[in-house]
Short mmCIF file of C-alpha atoms in Angstrom, two decimals:
data_model
loop_
_atom_site.label_atom_id
_atom_site.label_comp_id
_atom_site.label_asym_id
_atom_site.label_seq_id
_atom_site.Cartn_x
_atom_site.Cartn_y
_atom_site.Cartn_z
CA UNK Z 1 -18.27 34.33 -0.52
CA UNK Z 2 -20.30 34.28 2.68
CA UNK Z 3 -21.49 37.50 4.27
CA UNK Z 4 -20.50 38.24 7.84
CA UNK Z 5 -23.96 39.43 8.96
CA UNK Z 6 -26.82 41.21 7.23
CA UNK Z 7 -26.79 42.47 3.62
CA UNK Z 8 -23.72 42.44 1.36
CA UNK Z 9 -23.17 46.19 1.65
CA UNK Z 10 -21.81 48.59 -0.96
CA UNK Z 11 -20.20 46.83 -3.93
CA UNK Z 12 -16.44 47.32 -4.24
CA UNK Z 13 -14.42 47.64 -7.46
CA UNK Z 14 -14.05 43.84 -7.75
CA UNK Z 15 -17.80 43.26 -7.52
CA UNK Z 16 -17.86 42.13 -3.86
CA UNK Z 17 -19.99 43.61 -1.08
CA UNK Z 18 -18.15 45.41 1.69
CA UNK Z 19 -19.81 43.13 4.26
CA UNK Z 20 -18.35 39.94 2.80
CA UNK Z 21 -15.31 37.78 3.34
CA UNK Z 22 -14.36 38.44 -0.28
CA UNK Z 23 -14.02 42.15 0.43
CA UNK Z 24 -11.80 41.47 3.45
CA UNK Z 25 -9.52 39.36 1.24
CA UNK Z 26 -9.48 42.09 -1.41
CA UNK Z 27 -8.26 44.55 1.22
CA UNK Z 28 -5.45 42.18 2.20
CA UNK Z 29 -4.21 41.78 -1.38
CA UNK Z 30 -1.42 43.80 -3.02
CA UNK Z 31 0.94 43.63 -5.98
CA UNK Z 32 3.52 41.99 -3.70
CA UNK Z 33 3.15 38.16 -3.82
CA UNK Z 34 1.78 36.67 -0.59
CA UNK Z 35 1.22 33.14 0.68
CA UNK Z 36 -2.23 31.91 1.65
CA UNK Z 37 -1.23 32.12 5.32
CA UNK Z 38 -0.12 35.73 4.97
CA UNK Z 39 -3.43 36.65 3.33
CA UNK Z 40 -5.28 34.78 6.10
CA UNK Z 41 -3.53 36.78 8.82
CA UNK Z 42 -4.04 40.14 7.08
CA UNK Z 43 -7.72 39.47 6.30
CA UNK Z 44 -8.48 37.77 9.66
CA UNK Z 45 -10.12 34.91 7.76
CA UNK Z 46 -9.06 31.49 9.01
CA UNK Z 47 -10.84 29.40 6.36
CA UNK Z 48 -8.02 28.81 3.86
CA UNK Z 49 -10.34 27.10 1.37
CA UNK Z 50 -12.44 30.28 1.24
CA UNK Z 51 -9.34 32.29 0.47
CA UNK Z 52 -8.27 29.84 -2.27
CA UNK Z 53 -11.75 30.04 -3.81
CA UNK Z 54 -11.55 33.83 -3.90
CA UNK Z 55 -8.06 33.72 -5.40
CA UNK Z 56 -9.49 31.68 -8.28
CA UNK Z 57 -12.27 34.23 -8.65
CA UNK Z 58 -9.75 37.07 -8.93
CA UNK Z 59 -7.54 35.12 -11.36
CA UNK Z 60 -10.51 34.21 -13.57
CA UNK Z 61 -11.49 37.87 -13.78
CA UNK Z 62 -7.94 38.90 -14.64
CA UNK Z 63 -7.35 40.72 -11.35
CA UNK Z 64 -4.68 38.45 -9.86
CA UNK Z 65 -1.91 36.05 -10.84
CA UNK Z 66 -0.39 33.08 -9.06
CA UNK Z 67 3.27 32.16 -8.91
CA UNK Z 68 4.08 28.93 -7.08
CA UNK Z 69 2.23 29.18 -3.76
CA UNK Z 70 1.85 32.97 -3.75
CA UNK Z 71 -0.80 35.32 -5.11
CA UNK Z 72 -0.63 38.97 -6.14
CA UNK Z 73 -2.83 41.61 -7.71
CA UNK Z 74 -1.93 42.80 -11.19
CA UNK Z 75 -0.83 46.42 -11.45
CA UNK Z 76 -4.00 47.40 -13.31
CA UNK Z 77 -6.19 45.60 -10.77
CA UNK Z 78 -4.43 47.36 -7.90
CA UNK Z 79 -5.09 50.71 -9.55
CA UNK Z 80 -8.68 49.70 -10.24
CA UNK Z 81 -9.24 48.75 -6.59
CA UNK Z 82 -7.48 51.72 -5.05
CA UNK Z 83 -8.73 54.35 -7.42
CA UNK Z 84 -11.29 52.75 -9.74
CA UNK Z 85 -15.02 53.38 -9.69
CA UNK Z 86 -17.05 51.31 -7.26
CA UNK Z 87 -19.14 48.72 -9.05
CA UNK Z 88 -17.01 48.68 -12.19
CA UNK Z 89 -17.58 45.13 -13.40
CA UNK Z 90 -14.88 42.64 -14.32
CA UNK Z 91 -13.27 42.65 -17.75
CA UNK Z 92 -12.81 39.45 -19.78
CA UNK Z 93 -10.34 36.79 -18.71
CA UNK Z 94 -7.77 37.55 -21.38
CA UNK Z 95 -6.77 41.13 -20.57
CA UNK Z 96 -3.57 42.06 -22.38
CA UNK Z 97 -1.73 43.26 -19.30
CA UNK Z 98 -2.60 40.11 -17.34
CA UNK Z 99 -1.54 37.80 -20.15
CA UNK Z 100 1.79 39.61 -20.39
CA UNK Z 101 2.46 39.19 -16.66
CA UNK Z 102 1.46 35.55 -16.75
CA UNK Z 103 3.70 34.81 -19.72
CA UNK Z 104 6.75 36.06 -17.80
CA UNK Z 105 5.90 33.83 -14.85
CA UNK Z 106 5.32 30.79 -17.05
CA UNK Z 107 8.63 31.28 -18.86
CA UNK Z 108 10.39 31.11 -15.50
CA UNK Z 109 8.31 28.21 -14.20
CA UNK Z 110 8.21 26.11 -17.34
CA UNK Z 111 11.56 26.30 -19.14
CA UNK Z 112 11.27 22.64 -20.06
CA UNK Z 113 8.08 23.27 -22.03
CA UNK Z 114 8.10 21.38 -25.29
CA UNK Z 115 8.36 24.00 -28.08
CA UNK Z 116 7.27 21.60 -30.77
CA UNK Z 117 4.10 20.85 -28.80
CA UNK Z 118 3.41 24.55 -28.40
CA UNK Z 119 3.79 25.08 -32.13
CA UNK Z 120 1.45 22.16 -32.89
CA UNK Z 121 -1.29 23.73 -30.79
CA UNK Z 122 -0.62 27.37 -31.61
CA UNK Z 123 -3.58 27.67 -33.98
CA UNK Z 124 -6.23 26.12 -31.70
CA UNK Z 125 -4.87 28.07 -28.75
CA UNK Z 126 -5.37 31.35 -30.59
CA UNK Z 127 -8.82 30.17 -31.67
CA UNK Z 128 -9.72 29.47 -28.04
CA UNK Z 129 -8.52 32.97 -27.12
CA UNK Z 130 -10.79 34.41 -29.81
CA UNK Z 131 -13.76 32.33 -28.69
CA UNK Z 132 -13.38 33.46 -25.08
CA UNK Z 133 -13.22 37.09 -26.20
CA UNK Z 134 -16.44 36.63 -28.24
CA UNK Z 135 -18.16 34.92 -25.31
CA UNK Z 136 -17.43 37.95 -23.14
CA UNK Z 137 -18.71 40.23 -25.87
CA UNK Z 138 -22.06 38.43 -25.96
CA UNK Z 139 -22.29 37.16 -22.35
CA UNK Z 140 -25.43 37.29 -20.23
CA UNK Z 141 -25.53 37.74 -16.46
CA UNK Z 142 -25.70 33.95 -16.06
CA UNK Z 143 -22.06 33.56 -17.12
CA UNK Z 144 -20.78 35.31 -13.99
CA UNK Z 145 -22.94 33.06 -11.80
CA UNK Z 146 -21.63 29.92 -13.51
CA UNK Z 147 -18.02 31.07 -13.20
CA UNK Z 148 -18.44 31.93 -9.54
CA UNK Z 149 -19.80 28.43 -8.92
CA UNK Z 150 -16.93 26.84 -10.81
CA UNK Z 151 -14.37 28.93 -8.93
CA UNK Z 152 -15.73 27.53 -5.68
CA UNK Z 153 -14.94 23.93 -6.67
CA UNK Z 154 -12.04 23.01 -4.42
CA UNK Z 155 -10.91 19.69 -2.88
CA UNK Z 156 -11.92 19.57 0.76
CA UNK Z 157 -11.18 16.97 3.39
CA UNK Z 158 -14.47 18.00 4.98
CA UNK Z 159 -16.41 16.64 2.02
CA UNK Z 160 -18.41 13.66 3.31
CA UNK Z 161 -19.18 10.46 1.46
CA UNK Z 162 -22.80 11.60 1.38
CA UNK Z 163 -21.61 14.66 -0.58
CA UNK Z 164 -19.66 12.37 -2.91
CA UNK Z 165 -22.70 10.16 -3.50
CA UNK Z 166 -24.86 13.20 -4.22
CA UNK Z 167 -22.28 14.39 -6.77
CA UNK Z 168 -22.16 10.96 -8.39
CA UNK Z 169 -25.94 10.72 -8.63
CA UNK Z 170 -26.24 14.19 -10.13
CA UNK Z 171 -23.46 13.59 -12.67
CA UNK Z 172 -25.04 10.29 -13.75
CA UNK Z 173 -28.36 12.10 -14.21
CA UNK Z 174 -26.68 14.64 -16.53
CA UNK Z 175 -24.75 12.01 -18.52
CA UNK Z 176 -25.51 10.45 -21.92
CA UNK Z 177 -26.41 13.62 -23.85
CA UNK Z 178 -29.56 14.47 -21.93
CA UNK Z 179 -31.04 17.94 -22.14
CA UNK Z 180 -29.21 19.70 -19.31
CA UNK Z 181 -31.92 22.31 -18.73
CA UNK Z 182 -34.53 19.58 -18.19
CA UNK Z 183 -32.34 17.73 -15.69
CA UNK Z 184 -31.54 20.97 -13.84
CA UNK Z 185 -35.26 21.72 -13.52
CA UNK Z 186 -35.77 18.19 -12.18
CA UNK Z 187 -32.93 18.56 -9.67
CA UNK Z 188 -34.35 21.84 -8.42
CA UNK Z 189 -37.56 20.08 -7.31
CA UNK Z 190 -35.57 18.11 -4.71
CA UNK Z 191 -36.96 14.80 -5.92
CA UNK Z 192 -33.54 13.11 -5.97
CA UNK Z 193 -32.99 14.05 -2.33
CA UNK Z 194 -36.20 12.19 -1.51
CA UNK Z 195 -35.59 9.19 -3.77
CA UNK Z 196 -32.07 8.67 -2.46
CA UNK Z 197 -32.88 9.31 1.21
CA UNK Z 198 -30.70 12.41 1.52
CA UNK Z 199 -27.77 10.33 0.24
CA UNK Z 200 -27.34 8.08 3.25
CA UNK Z 201 -24.78 5.60 1.87
CA UNK Z 202 -26.04 2.39 3.51
CA UNK Z 203 -29.69 3.27 2.94
CA UNK Z 204 -29.12 3.93 -0.77
CA UNK Z 205 -27.09 0.72 -1.12
CA UNK Z 206 -30.10 -1.16 0.26
CA UNK Z 207 -32.58 0.32 -2.24
CA UNK Z 208 -34.29 -1.98 -4.74
CA UNK Z 209 -33.84 -0.93 -8.36
CA UNK Z 210 -37.11 -2.44 -9.60
CA UNK Z 211 -39.11 -0.71 -6.87
CA UNK Z 212 -37.50 2.65 -7.64
CA UNK Z 213 -38.18 2.21 -11.33
CA UNK Z 214 -41.84 1.37 -10.72
CA UNK Z 215 -42.39 4.17 -8.19
CA UNK Z 216 -40.44 7.08 -9.67
CA UNK Z 217 -39.60 6.64 -13.34
CA UNK Z 218 -42.69 8.50 -14.54
CA UNK Z 219 -41.46 11.52 -12.57
CA UNK Z 220 -37.78 11.50 -13.51
CA UNK Z 221 -37.81 10.34 -17.13
CA UNK Z 222 -35.82 13.45 -18.11
CA UNK Z 223 -32.63 11.58 -17.15
CA UNK Z 224 -33.41 9.41 -20.20
CA UNK Z 225 -32.11 5.92 -19.26
CA UNK Z 226 -33.79 3.82 -16.51
CA UNK Z 227 -30.52 1.93 -16.02
CA UNK Z 228 -29.09 5.11 -14.44
CA UNK Z 229 -31.08 4.34 -11.29
CA UNK Z 230 -29.26 1.04 -10.95
CA UNK Z 231 -25.90 2.76 -11.48
CA UNK Z 232 -26.72 5.25 -8.73
CA UNK Z 233 -27.41 2.43 -6.26
CA UNK Z 234 -24.21 0.67 -7.31
CA UNK Z 235 -22.25 3.85 -6.61
CA UNK Z 236 -23.39 3.71 -2.99
CA UNK Z 237 -22.26 0.09 -2.75
CA UNK Z 238 -18.84 1.00 -4.17
CA UNK Z 239 -18.45 3.86 -1.68
CA UNK Z 240 -19.10 1.36 1.12
CA UNK Z 241 -16.16 -0.66 -0.22
CA UNK Z 242 -13.98 2.44 -0.22
CA UNK Z 243 -14.98 3.17 3.37
CA UNK Z 244 -13.85 -0.28 4.44
CA UNK Z 245 -10.45 0.15 2.80
CA UNK Z 246 -9.73 3.89 3.15
CA UNK Z 247 -12.31 5.29 5.61
CA UNK Z 248 -13.74 7.72 3.03
CA UNK Z 249 -13.63 8.67 -0.64
CA UNK Z 250 -11.68 11.89 0.02
CA UNK Z 251 -9.23 9.99 2.23
CA UNK Z 252 -8.62 7.70 -0.72
CA UNK Z 253 -8.07 10.61 -3.14
CA UNK Z 254 -5.66 12.23 -0.70
CA UNK Z 255 -3.30 9.31 -1.29
CA UNK Z 256 -2.61 10.77 -4.73
CA UNK Z 257 -1.01 13.96 -5.99
CA UNK Z 258 -3.78 15.13 -8.28
CA UNK Z 259 -2.99 18.75 -9.19
CA UNK Z 260 -5.55 21.45 -8.49
CA UNK Z 261 -3.71 24.06 -10.58
CA UNK Z 262 -1.52 23.34 -13.60
CA UNK Z 263 1.79 25.16 -13.93
CA UNK Z 264 3.90 22.91 -16.17
CA UNK Z 265 3.69 19.88 -18.44
CA UNK Z 266 5.05 17.87 -15.51
CA UNK Z 267 1.84 18.67 -13.61
CA UNK Z 268 -0.19 17.33 -16.53
CA UNK Z 269 1.88 14.13 -16.62
CA UNK Z 270 1.35 13.75 -12.87
CA UNK Z 271 -2.40 14.16 -13.31
CA UNK Z 272 -2.63 11.33 -15.85
CA UNK Z 273 -0.44 8.96 -13.84
CA UNK Z 274 -2.64 9.40 -10.80
CA UNK Z 275 -5.82 9.38 -12.90
CA UNK Z 276 -4.97 5.99 -14.41
CA UNK Z 277 -4.35 4.46 -10.99
CA UNK Z 278 -7.62 5.82 -9.60
CA UNK Z 279 -9.56 4.63 -12.64
CA UNK Z 280 -8.19 1.09 -12.28
CA UNK Z 281 -9.05 0.98 -8.59
CA UNK Z 282 -12.62 2.17 -9.14
CA UNK Z 283 -13.03 -0.50 -11.79
CA UNK Z 284 -11.73 -3.18 -9.41
CA UNK Z 285 -14.22 -2.34 -6.66
CA UNK Z 286 -17.16 -2.22 -9.09
CA UNK Z 287 -17.78 1.52 -9.19
CA UNK Z 288 -20.00 2.03 -12.24
CA UNK Z 289 -19.61 4.94 -14.67
CA UNK Z 290 -16.80 6.69 -12.78
CA UNK Z 291 -14.15 4.17 -13.71
CA UNK Z 292 -14.47 5.58 -17.25
CA UNK Z 293 -12.58 8.62 -18.57
CA UNK Z 294 -15.47 11.03 -19.20
CA UNK Z 295 -17.31 10.56 -15.92
CA UNK Z 296 -14.18 10.33 -13.76
CA UNK Z 297 -12.91 13.56 -15.32
CA UNK Z 298 -16.30 15.14 -14.63
CA UNK Z 299 -16.26 14.06 -10.98
CA UNK Z 300 -12.66 15.16 -10.41
CA UNK Z 301 -13.33 18.52 -12.05
CA UNK Z 302 -16.42 19.03 -9.86
CA UNK Z 303 -14.28 18.23 -6.81
CA UNK Z 304 -11.81 20.93 -7.88
CA UNK Z 305 -9.02 19.01 -9.64
CA UNK Z 306 -7.36 20.20 -12.85
CA UNK Z 307 -9.27 18.65 -15.73
CA UNK Z 308 -12.30 19.10 -17.94
CA UNK Z 309 -15.00 16.57 -18.79
CA UNK Z 310 -14.76 15.34 -22.41
CA UNK Z 311 -18.53 15.06 -22.92
CA UNK Z 312 -20.37 15.50 -26.22
CA UNK Z 313 -20.42 19.32 -26.07
CA UNK Z 314 -16.70 19.57 -25.29
CA UNK Z 315 -15.83 17.00 -27.95
CA UNK Z 316 -17.91 18.89 -30.50
CA UNK Z 317 -15.96 22.04 -29.58
CA UNK Z 318 -12.73 20.08 -30.09
CA UNK Z 319 -13.85 19.07 -33.59
CA UNK Z 320 -14.68 22.69 -34.45
CA UNK Z 321 -11.25 23.71 -33.17
CA UNK Z 322 -9.55 21.06 -35.30
CA UNK Z 323 -8.09 19.21 -32.31
CA UNK Z 324 -9.67 15.92 -33.42
CA UNK Z 325 -11.26 14.90 -36.75
CA UNK Z 326 -15.03 14.77 -37.17
CA UNK Z 327 -15.02 11.08 -38.10
CA UNK Z 328 -16.91 9.25 -40.81
CA UNK Z 329 -20.36 9.96 -39.35
CA UNK Z 330 -20.47 13.45 -37.80
CA UNK Z 331 -24.17 13.12 -36.98
CA UNK Z 332 -23.46 10.12 -34.75
CA UNK Z 333 -19.90 10.58 -33.50
CA UNK Z 334 -18.17 7.74 -31.70
CA UNK Z 335 -15.32 9.18 -29.66
CA UNK Z 336 -12.66 6.75 -28.51
CA UNK Z 337 -11.16 6.96 -25.05
CA UNK Z 338 -7.87 7.98 -26.67
CA UNK Z 339 -9.53 10.93 -28.42
CA UNK Z 340 -11.25 12.06 -25.24
CA UNK Z 341 -7.96 12.02 -23.35
CA UNK Z 342 -6.27 13.90 -26.20
CA UNK Z 343 -8.85 16.67 -25.89
CA UNK Z 344 -8.51 16.89 -22.11
CA UNK Z 345 -4.73 17.04 -22.33
CA UNK Z 346 -4.81 19.70 -25.06
CA UNK Z 347 -7.02 21.86 -22.85
CA UNK Z 348 -4.70 21.27 -19.91
CA UNK Z 349 -1.79 22.43 -22.08
CA UNK Z 350 -3.79 25.51 -23.04
CA UNK Z 351 -4.31 26.34 -19.37
CA UNK Z 352 -0.58 25.97 -18.69
CA UNK Z 353 0.21 28.34 -21.56
CA UNK Z 354 -2.40 30.90 -20.47
CA UNK Z 355 -2.26 30.39 -16.70
CA UNK Z 356 -6.04 30.09 -16.49
CA UNK Z 357 -8.46 27.94 -14.50
CA UNK Z 358 -9.38 24.81 -16.43
CA UNK Z 359 -12.77 24.60 -14.72
CA UNK Z 360 -13.65 27.98 -16.22
CA UNK Z 361 -12.34 26.84 -19.61
CA UNK Z 362 -14.71 23.86 -19.44
CA UNK Z 363 -17.60 26.31 -19.18
CA UNK Z 364 -16.42 28.20 -22.25
CA UNK Z 365 -16.21 24.95 -24.21
CA UNK Z 366 -19.75 24.01 -23.20
CA UNK Z 367 -20.95 27.36 -24.54
CA UNK Z 368 -19.04 26.95 -27.80
CA UNK Z 369 -20.27 23.35 -28.13
CA UNK Z 370 -23.88 24.46 -27.73
CA UNK Z 371 -24.81 22.61 -24.53
CA UNK Z 372 -28.43 23.49 -23.78
CA UNK Z 373 -27.92 25.13 -20.39
CA UNK Z 374 -24.63 26.81 -21.35
CA UNK Z 375 -26.32 28.44 -24.35
CA UNK Z 376 -28.16 30.69 -21.89
CA UNK Z 377 -24.84 32.18 -20.76
CA UNK Z 378 -24.52 34.12 -24.03
CA UNK Z 379 -26.84 36.06 -26.28
CA UNK Z 380 -28.10 34.26 -29.43
CA UNK Z 381 -25.91 36.50 -31.58
CA UNK Z 382 -22.84 34.65 -30.28
CA UNK Z 383 -23.69 31.61 -32.39
CA UNK Z 384 -23.99 33.78 -35.48
CA UNK Z 385 -20.41 35.06 -35.15
CA UNK Z 386 -18.67 32.03 -33.60
CA UNK Z 387 -17.75 29.46 -36.21
#
């Protein structure tokens, strides 16, 4: 959350400085469910997206629950904030009292839930619970930073096509099993901002692939495949097509009812209906990479919609959890599109059953799957106890 002016101030019981918007929202919260507008009025914060981001933060830490379009503090969180010690850090996601409250809400909201499906996934769901608990036992300070970043992912009509292109270019750079830490180090130098002209759509569409390859490949080889440069240019060309037909990428997405939070199986079904339509359209206009399941899921998740990315680390986690078989050659797995979608849907069903943020769950799966950057979010001992 942004500060108002100056330093953050004394840290409150939820880990937020008293000179921040987050603290003002905390003060407005109570155990009585409130709409986003009510919280806005009480906190004097007009930016509703900021409030939604903070609600996710509180939910992820087990301090709040959501029911329909209202949010409320848990009883234990209210006590913690009113009478707890300042600076007392957040407990793991799966606090017993929070889970109990959430289960009651989900029983009311999701009476049509398929009991057979729940039984089928009961074992992996409990395994995921156990993994999350172990992650919090062995977490480093980097986990909180990652989860705060993920909680801030929220669809915004203010997101420009330049922002979309930047996201696409970054996600392509991280794709194809590259070493994430190496790509992150490369991104932090700002070289992609320079290569792609601060993501000006028309300017990037006019770039020459061969010239880029000759001029920059020796500096950005960490992204592994030279063909990625061509895909990045083609993304700009596809966004130009979207602009002609829909004015902007976010305007196009707003035509669909992609859920941001999952409450029921019906929400999951809605997600996949809209996802399939979007995927077909992107394929028709020649959008590379993001017409495919893995990369489109990754982009939508980064934009704040309710899915995970079924990349190699997540798929490896799914094998360890028994959601999908290892296949005939575990050293060189070949995951079908059907298997990837099965994994995403299973994780969506888990989030419905636990009322948790799927973007945070994606981070846990990256840790469990051993992704290079995510490994730094836990101590090495985690991998000795997590099977």
